[in-house]
CSV table of C-alpha atoms in Angstrom, one decimal:
chain,number,residue,atom,x,y,z
E,1,MET,CA,-205.9,61.8,37.6
E,2,ASP,CA,-203.1,59.4,36.6
E,3,ARG,CA,-202.4,57.9,39.9
E,4,VAL,CA,-204.6,55.1,41.2
E,5,SER,CA,-205.7,55.2,44.8
E,6,TYR,CA,-203.7,53.1,47.1
E,7,LEU,CA,-206.8,51.0,47.8
E,8,GLY,CA,-206.7,49.8,44.2
E,9,TYR,CA,-208.8,50.3,41.1
E,10,THR,CA,-211.9,49.1,42.8
E,11,ILE,CA,-212.4,50.2,46.4
E,12,PRO,CA,-212.7,47.2,48.7
E,13,LEU,CA,-216.2,46.3,49.6
E,14,GLU,CA,-215.4,46.7,53.3
E,15,VAL,CA,-214.4,50.3,52.8
E,16,LYS,CA,-217.3,51.0,50.4
E,17,ASN,CA,-219.9,49.7,52.9
E,18,MET,CA,-218.5,52.0,55.6
E,19,VAL,CA,-218.7,55.3,53.7
E,20,PRO,CA,-222.5,55.9,53.9
E,21,ILE,CA,-222.7,54.8,57.5
E,22,VAL,CA,-220.0,57.1,58.9
E,23,GLN,CA,-221.9,60.1,57.6
E,24,LYS,CA,-224.7,59.4,60.0
E,25,LEU,CA,-222.7,58.6,63.1
E,26,GLU,CA,-221.6,60.8,66.0
E,27,GLN,CA,-218.0,62.1,65.8
E,28,GLU,CA,-217.1,60.9,69.2
E,29,PHE,CA,-218.3,57.5,68.6
E,30,ILE,CA,-216.2,57.1,65.4
E,31,ARG,CA,-213.1,58.4,67.2
E,32,ASP,CA,-213.6,55.7,69.8
E,33,ILE,CA,-213.9,53.1,67.1
E,34,LEU,CA,-210.8,54.4,65.4
E,35,SER,CA,-208.7,54.2,68.6
E,36,MET,CA,-210.0,50.6,69.1
E,37,VAL,CA,-208.9,49.7,65.6
E,38,VAL,CA,-205.4,51.0,66.3
E,39,LEU,CA,-205.3,49.0,69.6
E,40,TYR,CA,-206.4,45.9,67.7
E,41,MET,CA,-203.8,46.3,65.0
E,42,LYS,CA,-201.1,46.7,67.6
E,43,THR,CA,-202.0,43.5,69.5
E,44,LYS,CA,-202.9,41.3,66.6
E,45,LYS,CA,-200.3,38.7,65.7
E,46,ILE,CA,-200.2,35.9,63.2
E,47,ASN,CA,-197.9,33.7,65.2
E,48,LEU,CA,-199.1,33.7,68.7
E,49,LEU,CA,-196.2,32.0,70.3
E,50,GLU,CA,-196.9,32.6,73.9
E,51,LYS,CA,-200.1,31.8,75.6
E,52,GLU,CA,-200.0,35.2,77.3
E,53,GLN,CA,-200.2,37.0,74.0
E,54,HIS,CA,-203.0,34.8,73.0
E,55,THR,CA,-205.1,35.6,76.1
E,56,LYS,CA,-204.2,39.2,75.7
E,57,LEU,CA,-205.5,39.4,72.2
E,58,ASN,CA,-208.6,37.5,73.2
E,59,GLN,CA,-209.3,39.9,76.0
E,60,ILE,CA,-208.8,42.9,73.7
E,61,THR,CA,-211.1,41.6,71.0
E,62,ASP,CA,-213.7,40.7,73.6
E,63,SER,CA,-213.5,44.1,75.2
E,64,ILE,CA,-213.7,45.8,71.8
E,65,HIS,CA,-216.7,43.8,70.9
E,66,GLU,CA,-218.3,44.6,74.2
E,67,LYS,CA,-217.5,48.3,73.9
E,68,LEU,CA,-218.9,48.4,70.4
E,69,THR,CA,-222.1,46.9,71.5
E,70,ILE,CA,-222.5,49.2,74.5
E,71,LYS,CA,-221.5,52.3,72.6
E,72,SER,CA,-223.9,51.3,69.8
E,73,GLU,CA,-226.7,51.1,72.4
E,74,GLU,CA,-225.8,54.4,73.9
E,75,ASN,CA,-225.7,56.1,70.6
E,76,LYS,CA,-228.8,54.2,69.4
E,77,VAL,CA,-226.9,52.7,66.5
E,78,GLU,CA,-227.4,49.2,65.2
E,79,PRO,CA,-224.4,47.1,66.4
E,80,ASN,CA,-224.0,45.8,62.9
E,81,ASN,CA,-223.3,49.3,61.6
E,82,SER,CA,-220.5,49.9,64.2
E,83,SER,CA,-218.9,46.6,63.1
E,84,ILE,CA,-219.0,47.7,59.5
E,85,VAL,CA,-217.3,51.0,60.5
E,86,PHE,CA,-214.7,49.1,62.5
E,87,THR,CA,-213.9,46.8,59.6
E,88,GLY,CA,-213.8,49.6,57.1
E,89,LEU,CA,-211.3,51.7,59.1
E,90,TYR,CA,-209.2,48.6,59.8
E,91,TYR,CA,-209.0,47.9,56.0
E,92,LEU,CA,-208.0,51.5,55.3
E,93,LEU,CA,-205.1,51.4,57.7
E,94,LYS,CA,-204.1,47.8,56.9
E,95,ILE,CA,-203.8,48.3,53.2
E,96,ALA,CA,-201.9,51.6,53.8
E,97,VAL,CA,-199.4,49.8,56.0
E,98,LYS,CA,-199.0,47.0,53.5
E,99,ARG,CA,-198.4,49.3,50.5
E,100,LYS,CA,-196.0,51.5,52.4
E,101,ILE,CA,-197.5,54.7,51.1
E,102,ASN,CA,-196.6,58.2,52.4
E,103,ALA,CA,-198.8,60.4,54.5
E,104,GLN,CA,-199.5,62.7,51.6
E,105,THR,CA,-200.9,59.9,49.4
E,106,PHE,CA,-202.9,58.6,52.3
E,107,THR,CA,-204.6,61.9,53.0
E,108,THR,CA,-205.3,62.5,49.3
E,109,ASP,CA,-206.8,59.1,48.8
E,110,ILE,CA,-209.0,59.1,51.8
E,111,THR,CA,-210.3,62.5,50.9
E,112,ASP,CA,-211.4,61.1,47.6
E,113,LEU,CA,-213.5,58.6,49.5
E,114,LYS,CA,-215.8,61.5,50.6
E,115,LEU,CA,-215.4,60.8,54.3
E,116,PRO,CA,-216.4,63.5,56.8
E,117,PRO,CA,-213.6,66.0,57.3
E,118,TYR,CA,-213.1,65.2,61.0
E,119,LEU,CA,-212.5,61.6,60.2
E,120,ILE,CA,-210.0,62.4,57.5
E,121,THR,CA,-208.0,64.5,60.0
E,122,GLY,CA,-208.4,61.7,62.6
E,123,LEU,CA,-207.1,59.1,60.2
E,124,SER,CA,-204.2,61.3,59.0
E,125,ASN,CA,-203.2,61.9,62.5
E,126,VAL,CA,-203.3,58.2,63.3
E,127,PHE,CA,-201.4,57.5,60.2
E,128,THR,CA,-198.5,60.0,60.8
E,129,ASN,CA,-198.2,59.1,64.4
E,130,GLN,CA,-198.5,55.3,64.3
E,131,ILE,CA,-197.3,54.3,60.9
E,132,LYS,CA,-193.8,53.6,62.1
E,133,ASP,CA,-195.0,51.3,64.8
E,134,LEU,CA,-197.5,49.6,62.7
E,135,SER,CA,-195.3,48.9,59.8
E,136,GLU,CA,-192.5,47.7,62.0
E,137,LYS,CA,-195.0,45.3,63.6
E,138,ALA,CA,-196.2,44.2,60.2
E,139,MET,CA,-192.6,43.5,59.2
E,140,ASN,CA,-192.0,41.3,62.2
E,141,ASP,CA,-195.3,39.7,62.1
E,142,LYS,CA,-195.2,36.9,59.6
E,143,ILE,CA,-195.5,33.2,59.4
E,144,LEU,CA,-192.2,31.7,60.3
E,145,PHE,CA,-190.6,28.4,61.0
E,146,PRO,CA,-189.3,28.3,64.5
E,147,GLN,CA,-186.3,30.4,65.2
E,148,LEU,CA,-183.2,29.9,67.2
E,149,THR,CA,-183.6,31.4,70.6
E,150,ASP,CA,-180.8,29.9,72.6
E,151,PHE,CA,-177.5,28.3,71.6
E,152,LYS,CA,-175.1,26.7,74.0
E,153,TRP,CA,-172.0,24.7,73.2
E,154,ARG,CA,-169.0,22.9,74.7
E,155,VAL,CA,-165.8,21.6,73.1
E,156,ASP,CA,-164.5,18.4,74.5
E,157,VAL,CA,-161.5,16.2,73.8
E,158,ILE,CA,-162.0,12.5,74.2
E,159,ILE,CA,-159.1,11.0,76.0
E,160,SER,CA,-160.0,7.3,75.9
E,161,SER,CA,-163.0,5.1,75.4
E,162,SER,CA,-164.0,1.5,75.8
E,163,PHE,CA,-162.8,0.9,72.2
E,164,THR,CA,-159.4,2.6,72.2
E,165,SER,CA,-157.2,3.6,75.0
E,166,ARG,CA,-155.9,6.8,73.3
E,167,VAL,CA,-158.4,8.7,71.3
E,168,LEU,CA,-157.5,12.4,71.7
E,169,GLN,CA,-160.2,13.5,69.4
E,170,PRO,CA,-162.1,16.8,69.8
E,171,VAL,CA,-165.9,16.6,69.8
E,172,ILE,CA,-168.5,19.3,70.2
E,173,LEU,CA,-171.7,19.3,72.2
E,174,MET,CA,-174.4,21.7,71.2
E,175,GLU,CA,-177.8,22.7,72.6
E,176,LEU,CA,-180.2,24.4,70.3
E,177,LYS,CA,-183.5,25.8,71.5
E,178,ASP,CA,-186.1,27.2,69.2
E,179,SER,CA,-188.9,29.6,69.7
E,180,LYS,CA,-191.4,26.8,70.2
E,181,ASP,CA,-189.4,25.7,73.2
E,182,ASN,CA,-188.0,22.6,71.5
E,183,CYS,CA,-184.7,21.8,72.9
E,184,LYS,CA,-182.1,19.5,71.3
E,185,LEU,CA,-178.9,18.4,73.0
E,186,PHE,CA,-176.6,16.6,70.6
E,187,GLU,CA,-173.0,15.8,69.8
E,188,ILE,CA,-171.5,16.9,66.5
E,189,SER,CA,-168.3,15.4,65.0
E,190,ILE,CA,-165.6,17.7,63.7
E,191,ASP,CA,-166.4,16.8,60.1
E,192,ASN,CA,-170.1,17.7,60.6
E,193,PHE,CA,-169.2,20.8,62.4
E,194,HIS,CA,-167.1,21.9,59.4
E,195,LYS,CA,-170.0,21.1,57.2
E,196,LEU,CA,-172.3,23.2,59.3
E,197,ARG,CA,-169.9,26.1,59.5
E,198,TYR,CA,-169.4,26.0,55.7
E,199,SER,CA,-173.2,25.9,55.1
E,200,VAL,CA,-173.8,28.9,57.3
E,201,ALA,CA,-171.0,30.9,55.7
E,202,LYS,CA,-172.2,29.9,52.2
E,203,VAL,CA,-175.8,31.0,52.9
E,204,LEU,CA,-174.5,34.3,54.3
E,205,LYS,CA,-172.5,34.9,51.2
E,206,ASP,CA,-175.5,34.0,49.0
E,207,ILE,CA,-177.7,36.5,50.9
E,208,ASP,CA,-175.0,39.1,50.3
E,209,ASP,CA,-174.9,38.3,46.6
E,210,LEU,CA,-178.6,38.3,46.4
E,211,GLU,CA,-178.8,41.8,47.9
E,212,GLN,CA,-176.4,43.0,45.2
E,213,ILE,CA,-178.7,42.1,42.4
E,214,GLN,CA,-180.0,45.3,40.8
E,215,ILE,CA,-183.5,44.2,40.0
E,216,LEU,CA,-184.3,43.2,43.6
E,217,GLN,CA,-183.0,46.6,44.8
E,218,LYS,CA,-185.3,48.3,42.4
E,219,LEU,CA,-188.3,46.2,43.4
E,220,ASP,CA,-187.9,47.3,47.0
E,221,LYS,CA,-188.3,51.0,46.2
S,1,MET,CA,-146.1,-2.1,75.9
S,2,ALA,CA,-144.9,-5.0,73.8
S,3,SER,CA,-143.5,-6.7,76.9
S,4,ASN,CA,-147.0,-7.0,78.5
S,5,ASN,CA,-149.2,-9.7,77.3
S,6,ILE,CA,-152.4,-8.0,76.1
S,7,PHE,CA,-154.2,-11.2,75.5
S,8,GLY,CA,-153.7,-13.0,78.8
S,9,SER,CA,-153.6,-16.7,78.7
S,10,THR,CA,-157.0,-18.0,79.9
S,11,LYS,CA,-158.0,-21.5,79.1
S,12,LYS,CA,-160.7,-20.4,76.9
S,13,PHE,CA,-158.3,-18.3,74.8
S,14,ASN,CA,-155.7,-21.1,74.5
S,15,ASP,CA,-158.4,-23.6,73.6
S,16,ALA,CA,-159.6,-21.3,70.9
S,17,LEU,CA,-156.0,-20.9,69.5
S,18,GLU,CA,-155.8,-24.7,69.2
S,19,ILE,CA,-158.9,-24.5,67.0
S,20,LEU,CA,-157.4,-21.7,64.9
S,21,ASN,CA,-154.3,-23.7,64.3
S,22,ARG,CA,-156.4,-26.5,62.7
S,23,VAL,CA,-158.1,-24.1,60.2
S,24,ASP,CA,-157.0,-23.9,56.6
S,25,ASN,CA,-155.0,-20.6,56.3
S,26,ALA,CA,-156.3,-19.3,53.0
S,27,ARG,CA,-159.9,-19.5,54.3
S,28,PHE,CA,-158.8,-18.2,57.7
S,29,GLN,CA,-157.6,-14.9,56.1
S,30,LYS,CA,-160.9,-14.3,54.4
S,31,ILE,CA,-162.7,-14.9,57.7
S,32,LEU,CA,-160.4,-12.4,59.4
S,33,VAL,CA,-161.2,-9.7,57.0
S,34,ARG,CA,-164.9,-10.1,57.7
S,35,ILE,CA,-164.3,-10.0,61.4
S,36,VAL,CA,-162.0,-7.0,61.5
S,37,ASN,CA,-164.5,-4.8,59.6
S,38,LYS,CA,-167.2,-5.5,62.2
S,39,ILE,CA,-165.2,-4.4,65.2
S,40,GLY,CA,-167.2,-2.0,67.3
S,41,ARG,CA,-170.4,-2.5,65.3
S,42,LYS,CA,-172.7,-3.9,67.8
S,43,GLY,CA,-175.9,-5.4,66.6
S,44,GLU,CA,-174.4,-6.5,63.3
S,45,THR,CA,-173.8,-10.1,62.9
S,46,ILE,CA,-170.5,-11.2,61.3
S,47,PHE,CA,-171.9,-14.2,59.5
S,48,THR,CA,-175.4,-15.1,58.6
S,49,LYS,CA,-176.8,-18.4,59.8
S,50,GLN,CA,-176.4,-19.9,56.4
S,51,GLU,CA,-172.8,-18.8,56.0
S,52,GLU,CA,-172.1,-20.2,59.4
S,53,GLU,CA,-173.3,-23.6,58.5
S,54,MET,CA,-171.4,-23.6,55.2
S,55,LEU,CA,-168.2,-22.5,56.9
S,56,GLU,CA,-168.6,-25.1,59.6
S,57,ASN,CA,-168.8,-27.8,56.9
S,58,LEU,CA,-165.9,-26.4,55.0
S,59,LEU,CA,-163.6,-26.0,57.9
S,60,ASP,CA,-164.7,-29.2,59.5
S,61,LEU,CA,-165.6,-27.5,62.9
S,62,SER,CA,-168.4,-28.1,65.2
S,63,GLY,CA,-170.8,-25.2,66.0
S,64,SER,CA,-169.3,-24.3,69.3
S,65,GLU,CA,-165.8,-24.6,67.9
S,66,PHE,CA,-166.7,-22.2,65.1
S,67,LYS,CA,-168.2,-19.8,67.6
S,68,ALA,CA,-165.0,-20.0,69.8
S,69,MET,CA,-162.9,-19.2,66.7
S,70,ILE,CA,-164.9,-16.1,65.8
S,71,GLN,CA,-164.9,-14.8,69.4
S,72,CYS,CA,-161.2,-15.4,69.7
S,73,CYS,CA,-160.4,-13.5,66.5
S,74,SER,CA,-162.7,-10.6,67.6
S,75,PHE,CA,-161.0,-10.5,70.9
S,76,ILE,CA,-157.6,-10.3,69.4
S,77,PHE,CA,-158.6,-7.4,67.2
S,78,GLU,CA,-160.5,-5.6,69.9
S,79,GLN,CA,-157.5,-5.7,72.2
S,80,THR,CA,-155.2,-4.7,69.4
S,81,ALA,CA,-157.5,-1.8,68.6
S,82,TYR,CA,-157.7,-0.8,72.3
S,83,TYR,CA,-153.9,-0.5,72.6
S,84,SER,CA,-153.6,0.8,69.0
S,85,LEU,CA,-150.8,-1.7,68.3
S,86,SER,CA,-148.8,-1.5,65.1
S,87,SER,CA,-148.9,-4.6,63.0
S,88,THR,CA,-145.3,-5.5,64.0
S,89,ASN,CA,-146.2,-5.2,67.7
S,90,LEU,CA,-149.2,-7.3,67.1
S,91,PHE,CA,-147.1,-10.0,65.5
S,92,ASN,CA,-144.7,-9.9,68.5
S,93,GLN,CA,-147.6,-10.3,70.8
S,94,LEU,CA,-149.0,-13.2,68.8
S,95,GLU,CA,-145.7,-15.0,68.7
S,96,ASN,CA,-145.8,-15.4,72.5
S,97,THR,CA,-149.0,-17.4,72.2
S,98,GLN,CA,-149.5,-20.9,71.0
S,99,LEU,CA,-150.7,-19.7,67.6
S,100,ASP,CA,-148.6,-21.0,64.7
S,101,SER,CA,-146.6,-18.5,62.9
S,102,GLU,CA,-148.5,-18.9,59.6
S,103,LYS,CA,-151.7,-17.7,61.4
S,104,CYS,CA,-149.8,-14.9,63.2
S,105,LYS,CA,-148.6,-13.6,59.8
S,106,SER,CA,-152.2,-13.8,58.5
S,107,ILE,CA,-153.5,-11.8,61.4
S,108,GLN,CA,-150.7,-9.3,61.0
S,109,ASN,CA,-151.4,-8.8,57.3
S,110,VAL,CA,-155.1,-8.3,57.9
S,111,TRP,CA,-154.5,-5.8,60.6
S,112,GLU,CA,-151.9,-4.0,58.5
S,113,GLU,CA,-154.4,-3.5,55.7
S,114,ASN,CA,-157.4,-2.5,57.9
S,115,TYR,CA,-156.1,-0.9,61.0
S,116,SER,CA,-156.5,2.8,59.9
S,117,ASP,CA,-160.1,2.3,59.0
S,118,VAL,CA,-161.0,0.4,62.1
S,119,LEU,CA,-159.2,2.8,64.4
S,120,ASP,CA,-160.8,5.8,62.7
S,121,PHE,CA,-164.2,4.3,63.1
S,122,LEU,CA,-163.7,3.5,66.8
S,123,ARG,CA,-162.2,6.9,67.6
S,124,THR,CA,-165.2,8.7,66.1
S,125,LYS,CA,-167.8,6.3,67.5
S,126,SER,CA,-170.1,8.3,69.7
S,127,ILE,CA,-172.0,7.1,72.6
S,128,SER,CA,-174.2,10.3,72.7
S,129,PRO,CA,-177.9,9.5,72.2
S,130,LEU,CA,-178.3,12.2,69.6
S,131,GLU,CA,-175.8,13.2,67.0
S,132,LEU,CA,-175.9,15.6,64.2
S,133,ASP,CA,-176.0,13.7,61.0
S,134,ASP,CA,-176.7,16.2,58.2
S,135,VAL,CA,-177.4,19.9,57.6
S,136,GLY,CA,-179.6,21.0,54.8
S,137,TRP,CA,-180.6,24.5,53.9
S,138,ARG,CA,-182.7,26.6,51.6
S,139,LEU,CA,-182.4,30.3,50.9
S,140,HIS,CA,-185.5,32.3,50.3
S,141,TYR,CA,-186.3,35.7,49.2
S,142,GLN,CA,-189.6,36.9,50.5
S,143,MET,CA,-191.5,38.8,47.9
S,144,SER,CA,-194.7,39.6,49.8
S,145,SER,CA,-196.7,38.4,52.7
S,146,SER,CA,-200.2,38.8,54.1
S,147,THR,CA,-199.1,41.7,56.2
S,148,THR,CA,-196.3,43.5,54.3
S,149,ASN,CA,-194.8,43.9,50.9
S,150,LYS,CA,-191.3,44.3,52.4
S,151,ARG,CA,-188.9,42.0,50.6
S,152,GLN,CA,-186.1,40.3,52.5
S,153,ALA,CA,-184.0,37.2,52.4
S,154,SER,CA,-184.3,34.3,54.8
S,155,ALA,CA,-182.7,31.0,55.2
S,156,ILE,CA,-184.2,27.8,56.5
S,157,PHE,CA,-181.9,25.2,58.0
S,158,GLU,CA,-182.8,21.6,58.6
S,159,PHE,CA,-180.7,19.7,61.1
S,160,SER,CA,-181.1,15.9,60.9
S,161,PHE,CA,-180.1,13.9,63.8
S,162,LYS,CA,-178.9,10.4,64.0
S,163,SER,CA,-180.3,8.9,67.2
S,164,ASP,CA,-179.0,6.0,69.1
S,165,ASN,CA,-182.1,3.9,69.0
S,166,ASN,CA,-182.8,4.1,65.3
S,167,ASN,CA,-184.5,0.7,65.5
S,168,ASN,CA,-187.6,1.9,67.3
S,169,ASN,CA,-188.2,5.0,65.2
S,170,ASP,CA,-191.5,5.8,66.7
S,171,ASP,CA,-191.4,9.6,66.1
S,172,GLU,CA,-189.7,10.6,62.9
S,173,ASN,CA,-190.1,14.3,63.5
S,174,ASN,CA,-188.1,14.0,66.7
S,175,ASP,CA,-184.9,13.5,64.7
S,176,LYS,CA,-185.2,16.8,62.8
S,177,MET,CA,-185.1,20.4,63.7
S,178,ILE,CA,-186.0,23.2,61.4
S,179,LEU,CA,-184.9,26.8,62.0
S,180,GLU,CA,-185.5,29.9,60.1
S,181,PHE,CA,-182.9,32.7,60.1
S,182,ASN,CA,-182.9,36.2,58.7
S,183,LYS,CA,-179.6,37.7,57.8
S,184,GLU,CA,-179.0,39.3,61.2
S,185,GLN,CA,-179.8,36.1,63.1
S,186,LEU,CA,-177.7,34.0,60.8
S,187,THR,CA,-174.7,36.4,61.1
S,188,ASN,CA,-175.0,36.0,64.9
S,189,PHE,CA,-175.1,32.3,64.6
S,190,PHE,CA,-172.1,32.3,62.4
S,191,TYR,CA,-170.1,34.3,64.8
S,192,LYS,CA,-170.8,31.8,67.5
S,193,LEU,CA,-169.7,29.0,65.3
S,194,GLU,CA,-166.5,31.0,64.6
S,195,THR,CA,-165.8,31.1,68.4
S,196,ILE,CA,-166.1,27.3,68.5
S,197,GLN,CA,-163.7,27.1,65.5
S,198,GLU,CA,-161.2,29.3,67.3
S,199,LYS,CA,-161.3,27.0,70.3
S,200,LEU,CA,-160.8,24.0,68.0
S,201,ASP,CA,-157.8,25.8,66.5
S,202,THR,CA,-156.2,26.2,69.8
S,203,LEU,CA,-156.4,22.4,70.3
S,204,SER,CA,-154.6,21.3,67.2
């Protein structure tokens, strides 16, 4: 075998711990855990901007925890074991999403882990059906500085002022709002506006140039 | 406009002109240069206490006379700036007052040399509480993150603001705004700036 498993040379401890436990558990129970893992991955976010999202995640983690405990009792399984399974499955999927592997590799590599066959099919199904959603979410979910959410502007011409009777000078008012709900209303002189416009154009061009660099294109594949 | 007297002829003004007439012309011109460059800059003093004392001795003026002179000169320049007079018009205006012609010439010369700077400054002087002062940026290429290995470029812009009350800078962070853009967001932002530029172009 020349190819290394997508999990790496050494299988992560979280996954290793799970393998012996899943052999002993009921199929149904593990399916339940798997669907909870997917739900968790879909709601989890690094940057919880809105309070709503925060409460939602809390609710879901709470309910997952509760369900795990209840189900463990029903199935007469130690709650600790079901947590280990949850974590192991989560790692399997998380690393797969991060490495951007294809379904073929995923199936081969989890088969090598000697998991029960029904779990392999279950995971493969989850992978093929959800990978698009999950990787898109992972792409958008990253630590970020605040982003621009709203931009309003107004162009004025000053006619006169207390200093001079005839000014006739354009001036721009701008309102920027960022994703943390900070709002700034400010005036910007023509000179500074040109500077801003130049900077933005320059950065755009730099991004374009950057994307042309061969080695970066190769890295992305 | 030259026909109207922009200075009026109040007693206070005329008294001050009397004082001006007594002052040595070479020194007067130097004082004028100082005054003209402080027009519209509130909160900045024209002369320090020490300088004031020295000048009072040199020019042989009392404290109140010196003050009257400074105020009178500032007033002349402020009015001139308000009506944006040319130096020739200013001279014509001054000739109608009691000021002797030597001093009129000095004022005219100082205005001639400094008027474009002063007017530019006054025209662009803003009364808005917050004004954009500087734009800084940094371009990044994301190599990897805790959730994905996807690589992409992103730019961080920092807007620094000049606030009106920079004396009581209680919250430094308030005067800055940091925004992150990816390529798509930045392109959108650029198009909006372009719209503003188009509007500006129609103005000129």
